[in-house]
Coordinates of C-alpha atoms in Angstrom, one line a residue:
M1 CA 108.4 135.0 173.8
I2 CA 111.7 136.7 173.3
I3 CA 113.3 134.7 170.5
G4 CA 116.3 136.7 169.4
P5 CA 119.3 138.0 171.7
L6 CA 118.3 140.1 174.6
T7 CA 118.3 143.7 173.7
R8 CA 118.0 147.0 176.1
R9 CA 114.3 147.2 175.5
D10 CA 113.9 143.6 176.5
A11 CA 116.0 143.6 179.7
L12 CA 113.7 146.9 180.2
R13 CA 110.1 144.9 179.5
L14 CA 111.1 142.1 181.7
G15 CA 111.6 144.3 184.9
G16 CA 113.7 146.6 186.9
A17 CA 116.1 143.7 188.0
A18 CA 116.9 142.3 184.8
A19 CA 117.5 145.9 183.5
A20 CA 119.5 147.0 186.1
A21 CA 121.8 143.7 185.6
M22 CA 122.0 144.2 181.9
L23 CA 122.7 148.0 181.8
A24 CA 125.1 148.2 184.9
P25 CA 128.4 148.9 184.6
A26 CA 130.8 145.9 184.7
T27 CA 132.5 145.5 187.9
R28 CA 133.8 142.0 187.7
A29 CA 137.1 139.9 186.7
S30 CA 138.5 140.2 183.1
A31 CA 136.3 137.8 181.0
A32 CA 139.7 136.4 179.6
A33 CA 139.9 134.7 182.9
W34 CA 136.7 132.6 182.8
K35 CA 137.0 129.1 181.5
Q36 CA 134.8 128.1 178.6
I37 CA 132.3 126.3 181.2
P38 CA 129.4 125.0 179.2
I39 CA 125.8 126.1 180.4
G40 CA 122.3 123.9 181.2
T41 CA 119.3 124.3 182.9
Q42 CA 117.3 122.1 185.0
L43 CA 114.2 120.8 183.7
W44 CA 112.3 121.4 186.7
C45 CA 111.7 125.3 185.8
V46 CA 109.7 124.0 182.4
R47 CA 108.1 121.1 184.1
T48 CA 104.6 122.3 182.9
Q49 CA 105.6 122.3 179.5
L50 CA 107.4 119.3 179.3
A51 CA 104.4 117.4 180.6
K52 CA 102.4 118.7 177.4
D53 CA 105.5 118.8 174.9
I54 CA 109.0 117.3 175.3
P55 CA 110.5 117.7 172.3
G56 CA 109.1 121.3 171.6
T57 CA 110.1 122.4 174.9
L58 CA 113.5 121.1 174.3
K59 CA 113.9 122.8 171.0
A60 CA 112.9 126.2 172.3
L61 CA 115.6 125.8 175.0
G62 CA 118.2 124.8 172.6
A63 CA 117.2 127.9 170.4
V64 CA 118.0 130.3 172.9
G65 CA 121.4 129.1 173.5
Y66 CA 121.2 126.4 176.2
Q67 CA 123.6 123.6 175.6
A68 CA 122.7 121.3 177.9
V69 CA 119.7 119.9 180.3
E70 CA 119.3 118.5 183.6
L71 CA 116.6 116.2 183.9
E72 CA 114.4 115.5 187.2
N73 CA 111.4 113.6 185.6
A74 CA 111.3 111.3 182.4
F75 CA 107.7 111.9 181.8
G76 CA 107.1 108.1 181.1
R77 CA 109.4 108.3 178.2
S78 CA 112.4 105.9 177.6
G79 CA 115.9 106.7 177.5
A80 CA 116.1 105.9 174.1
E81 CA 113.5 108.5 173.2
W82 CA 114.9 111.1 175.4
R83 CA 118.0 110.8 173.5
T84 CA 116.1 111.4 170.1
Y85 CA 114.6 114.4 171.6
L86 CA 118.3 115.9 173.2
D87 CA 119.8 115.3 169.7
A88 CA 116.7 116.9 167.6
A89 CA 117.5 120.0 169.9
H90 CA 121.1 119.7 169.8
L91 CA 121.3 119.5 173.8
K92 CA 123.3 117.2 175.9
A93 CA 122.3 115.9 179.3
C94 CA 124.4 117.2 182.0
G95 CA 122.6 115.3 185.0
F96 CA 119.4 113.8 186.3
H97 CA 118.1 114.4 189.4
H98 CA 117.1 111.0 191.1
T99 CA 116.1 110.1 194.5
L100 CA 118.5 108.0 196.7
S101 CA 116.4 104.8 196.6
E102 CA 116.5 105.0 192.5
L103 CA 120.1 104.5 192.6
Q104 CA 120.2 101.3 195.5
G105 CA 119.0 97.9 194.9
D106 CA 117.1 96.5 192.1
K107 CA 116.6 100.0 191.0
L108 CA 120.1 100.9 190.1
A109 CA 120.1 99.1 187.1
A110 CA 117.2 100.9 185.4
S111 CA 118.6 104.0 186.6
V112 CA 122.0 103.3 184.7
E113 CA 120.1 101.9 181.8
F114 CA 118.4 105.3 181.3
N115 CA 121.4 107.6 181.7
Q116 CA 123.5 105.5 179.6
A117 CA 120.7 106.0 176.9
I118 CA 120.7 109.7 177.3
G119 CA 124.6 110.3 177.4
N120 CA 124.4 111.5 181.2
R121 CA 127.1 110.0 183.8
N122 CA 126.3 112.3 186.6
L123 CA 123.4 110.8 188.9
I124 CA 122.2 113.6 191.3
I125 CA 120.6 112.8 194.5
R126 CA 117.8 115.5 195.0
S127 CA 117.2 115.5 198.5
L128 CA 117.0 113.1 201.5
A129 CA 114.6 112.6 204.5
P130 CA 114.1 115.3 206.9
A131 CA 115.5 113.7 209.4
V132 CA 119.1 113.1 208.1
Y133 CA 119.2 116.6 208.5
T134 CA 119.5 117.2 212.3
S135 CA 121.2 113.6 213.4
A136 CA 124.9 113.0 213.2
D137 CA 124.1 109.1 212.9
L138 CA 121.6 109.4 210.2
L139 CA 124.5 111.3 208.5
K140 CA 126.9 108.9 208.6
K141 CA 124.9 106.1 207.7
T142 CA 123.7 108.3 204.4
A143 CA 127.1 109.0 203.8
D144 CA 128.2 105.2 203.8
E145 CA 125.3 104.4 201.4
V146 CA 126.2 107.2 199.1
N147 CA 129.7 106.2 198.8
G148 CA 128.6 102.5 198.1
V149 CA 126.7 104.1 194.9
A150 CA 129.7 105.8 194.0
E151 CA 131.8 102.4 194.0
R152 CA 129.2 100.8 192.0
L153 CA 128.8 103.5 189.5
K154 CA 132.5 103.6 188.8
T155 CA 131.8 100.1 186.9
Y156 CA 129.7 102.3 184.3
K157 CA 132.0 105.6 184.2
M158 CA 129.3 107.3 185.7
R159 CA 129.4 109.8 189.1
V160 CA 127.0 109.9 192.1
G161 CA 126.1 113.5 193.3
Y162 CA 124.1 115.3 196.1
H163 CA 122.0 118.6 195.5
N164 CA 121.8 120.9 198.5
H165 CA 118.8 122.8 199.5
T166 CA 118.5 124.8 202.5
T167 CA 118.6 122.2 205.5
D168 CA 121.9 121.1 204.4
F169 CA 123.1 124.2 206.2
N170 CA 121.9 123.3 209.6
R171 CA 124.4 122.9 212.2
I172 CA 125.7 119.7 213.8
D173 CA 128.3 119.9 216.7
G174 CA 129.1 123.5 215.2
E175 CA 129.5 122.6 211.6
Y176 CA 127.4 122.6 208.7
W177 CA 125.9 119.7 207.7
W178 CA 127.0 119.9 204.3
N179 CA 130.7 120.0 205.4
R180 CA 130.1 117.1 207.3
F181 CA 128.6 115.2 204.5
A182 CA 131.3 116.4 202.2
D183 CA 134.2 115.2 204.9
Q184 CA 132.4 111.8 205.3
T185 CA 131.6 111.1 201.3
S186 CA 134.6 110.2 199.0
K187 CA 136.1 112.6 196.6
D188 CA 134.3 110.5 193.6
V189 CA 130.7 112.1 195.3
I190 CA 129.7 115.2 193.4
L191 CA 128.7 118.0 195.3
Q192 CA 126.1 120.3 193.5
F193 CA 125.9 123.5 194.8
D194 CA 122.7 125.4 194.4
T195 CA 123.7 129.1 195.2
G196 CA 120.0 130.1 195.6
N197 CA 119.0 127.6 198.3
A198 CA 122.4 127.7 200.2
S199 CA 122.0 131.6 200.3
E200 CA 118.6 131.5 202.1
M201 CA 120.4 130.4 205.3
E202 CA 121.7 133.4 207.0
G203 CA 125.5 133.4 206.9
V204 CA 126.0 131.1 204.2
T205 CA 128.8 132.3 201.6
P206 CA 128.9 130.1 198.4
Q207 CA 132.3 130.8 197.5
S208 CA 133.7 129.9 200.7
L209 CA 131.9 126.8 200.8
I210 CA 132.9 125.7 197.3
T211 CA 136.7 126.6 198.0
R212 CA 136.4 124.6 201.2
N213 CA 135.2 121.8 199.4
A214 CA 137.8 121.7 196.7
G215 CA 137.2 119.7 193.5
R216 CA 133.8 118.6 194.7
T217 CA 131.8 121.2 192.7
I218 CA 131.4 119.2 189.2
S219 CA 128.3 121.0 188.5
M220 CA 126.4 124.0 189.9
H221 CA 123.0 125.7 190.2
V222 CA 122.9 129.3 189.1
K223 CA 120.1 130.4 191.1
P224 CA 119.6 134.2 192.0
F225 CA 119.1 135.1 195.5
S226 CA 118.2 138.4 196.8
R227 CA 116.0 139.2 199.9
K228 CA 115.5 142.5 198.7
D229 CA 114.0 141.4 195.5
P230 CA 113.0 138.1 195.5
N231 CA 112.2 137.6 192.2
A232 CA 115.8 139.2 190.9
Y233 CA 117.4 138.2 188.0
L234 CA 121.1 137.2 187.6
G235 CA 123.4 139.7 188.2
A236 CA 120.5 142.0 189.8
D237 CA 120.7 139.9 192.8
E238 CA 122.9 140.1 196.2
L239 CA 125.4 137.3 195.3
D240 CA 129.0 137.8 194.5
W241 CA 129.0 136.2 191.1
P242 CA 132.8 137.2 190.4
A243 CA 133.6 135.6 193.5
I244 CA 131.1 132.4 193.0
M245 CA 132.6 132.0 189.4
K246 CA 136.1 132.3 190.5
A247 CA 136.0 129.8 193.2
A248 CA 134.2 127.3 191.0
E249 CA 136.5 127.4 188.3
T250 CA 139.8 127.7 190.5
A251 CA 139.0 125.6 193.1
G252 CA 135.3 123.6 192.4
G253 CA 136.6 121.8 189.4
I254 CA 133.4 123.0 187.8
E255 CA 132.2 121.0 184.3
W256 CA 128.7 122.5 184.0
Y257 CA 126.7 125.8 185.2
I258 CA 123.1 124.8 185.1
I259 CA 120.9 127.9 185.4
E260 CA 117.6 127.9 187.3
Y261 CA 114.9 130.2 187.7
E262 CA 112.0 129.2 189.9
K263 CA 109.8 132.4 190.2
E264 CA 106.5 132.8 189.1
G265 CA 105.3 135.8 187.2
V266 CA 107.0 135.6 183.9
P267 CA 106.9 132.7 181.6
P268 CA 109.9 130.4 182.2
L269 CA 111.0 130.0 178.8
E270 CA 111.1 133.8 178.9
S271 CA 113.1 134.1 182.5
L272 CA 115.4 131.2 181.4
K273 CA 116.7 132.8 178.4
A274 CA 116.6 136.4 179.9
N275 CA 118.9 135.0 182.8
L276 CA 121.3 132.7 180.3
E277 CA 121.8 136.0 178.5
L278 CA 122.6 137.9 182.3
F279 CA 124.6 135.2 183.2
K280 CA 127.0 135.4 179.9
K281 CA 126.8 139.1 180.2
L282 CA 128.5 138.6 183.7
R283 CA 131.2 136.7 181.9
S284 CA 131.7 138.8 179.4

């Protein structure tokens, strides 16, 4: 595992994509224009490591420079236990991926209690039933349910959000499902934009959608995407990161960048460290 700052040699060892991003001349807006947005990672990337060692994995993420983590599984531990682990690793919680059912009925209280314990106020719905993405009626029903969750969470000073996958960019009556969901949910509902998932749908431009749904991109999954090199790291992929960051910071209302890299082949702690360094390079 690489434990120091990412060097020229490290970039070359991690592969051509990382080397290209690390060593290429800068072609971006002035770093002075970027806001000081904290950077976290999604713990799905290290789920195998967490299943064996939660405290050690979190400390490793903190040691390479991450400021926060977004949970998706408690691994049977309480919120109080997780708070102890997070504090020891000097990490904050920037989100938790829930199912919609975990935010409804009798389950809501337990979800609120856990998130209060870890100091997280962003409760993000991870996905929905497949049929919802092809039906205008089911879309409206789901949007109404999410609006209800948003109202209930206000009591606890928490926010509900929704995370996109590729099917969110199916079209219903000519409009992206994602935009219809945005229009039918209140401004209190976070639209957590996943750049890689969205870009899998031909024709989707992340910066345009972030701008279109202004003020809703409170957190964003910073995930590389490349058809030519599916294993590309940030900066060596095909996304226009200066344009995406500009949209997020001028229109989106971004509070958290959350790096996610799901490709196999490189140990996840190494790939997460490399992508963090490369993302910082894009912003330097």
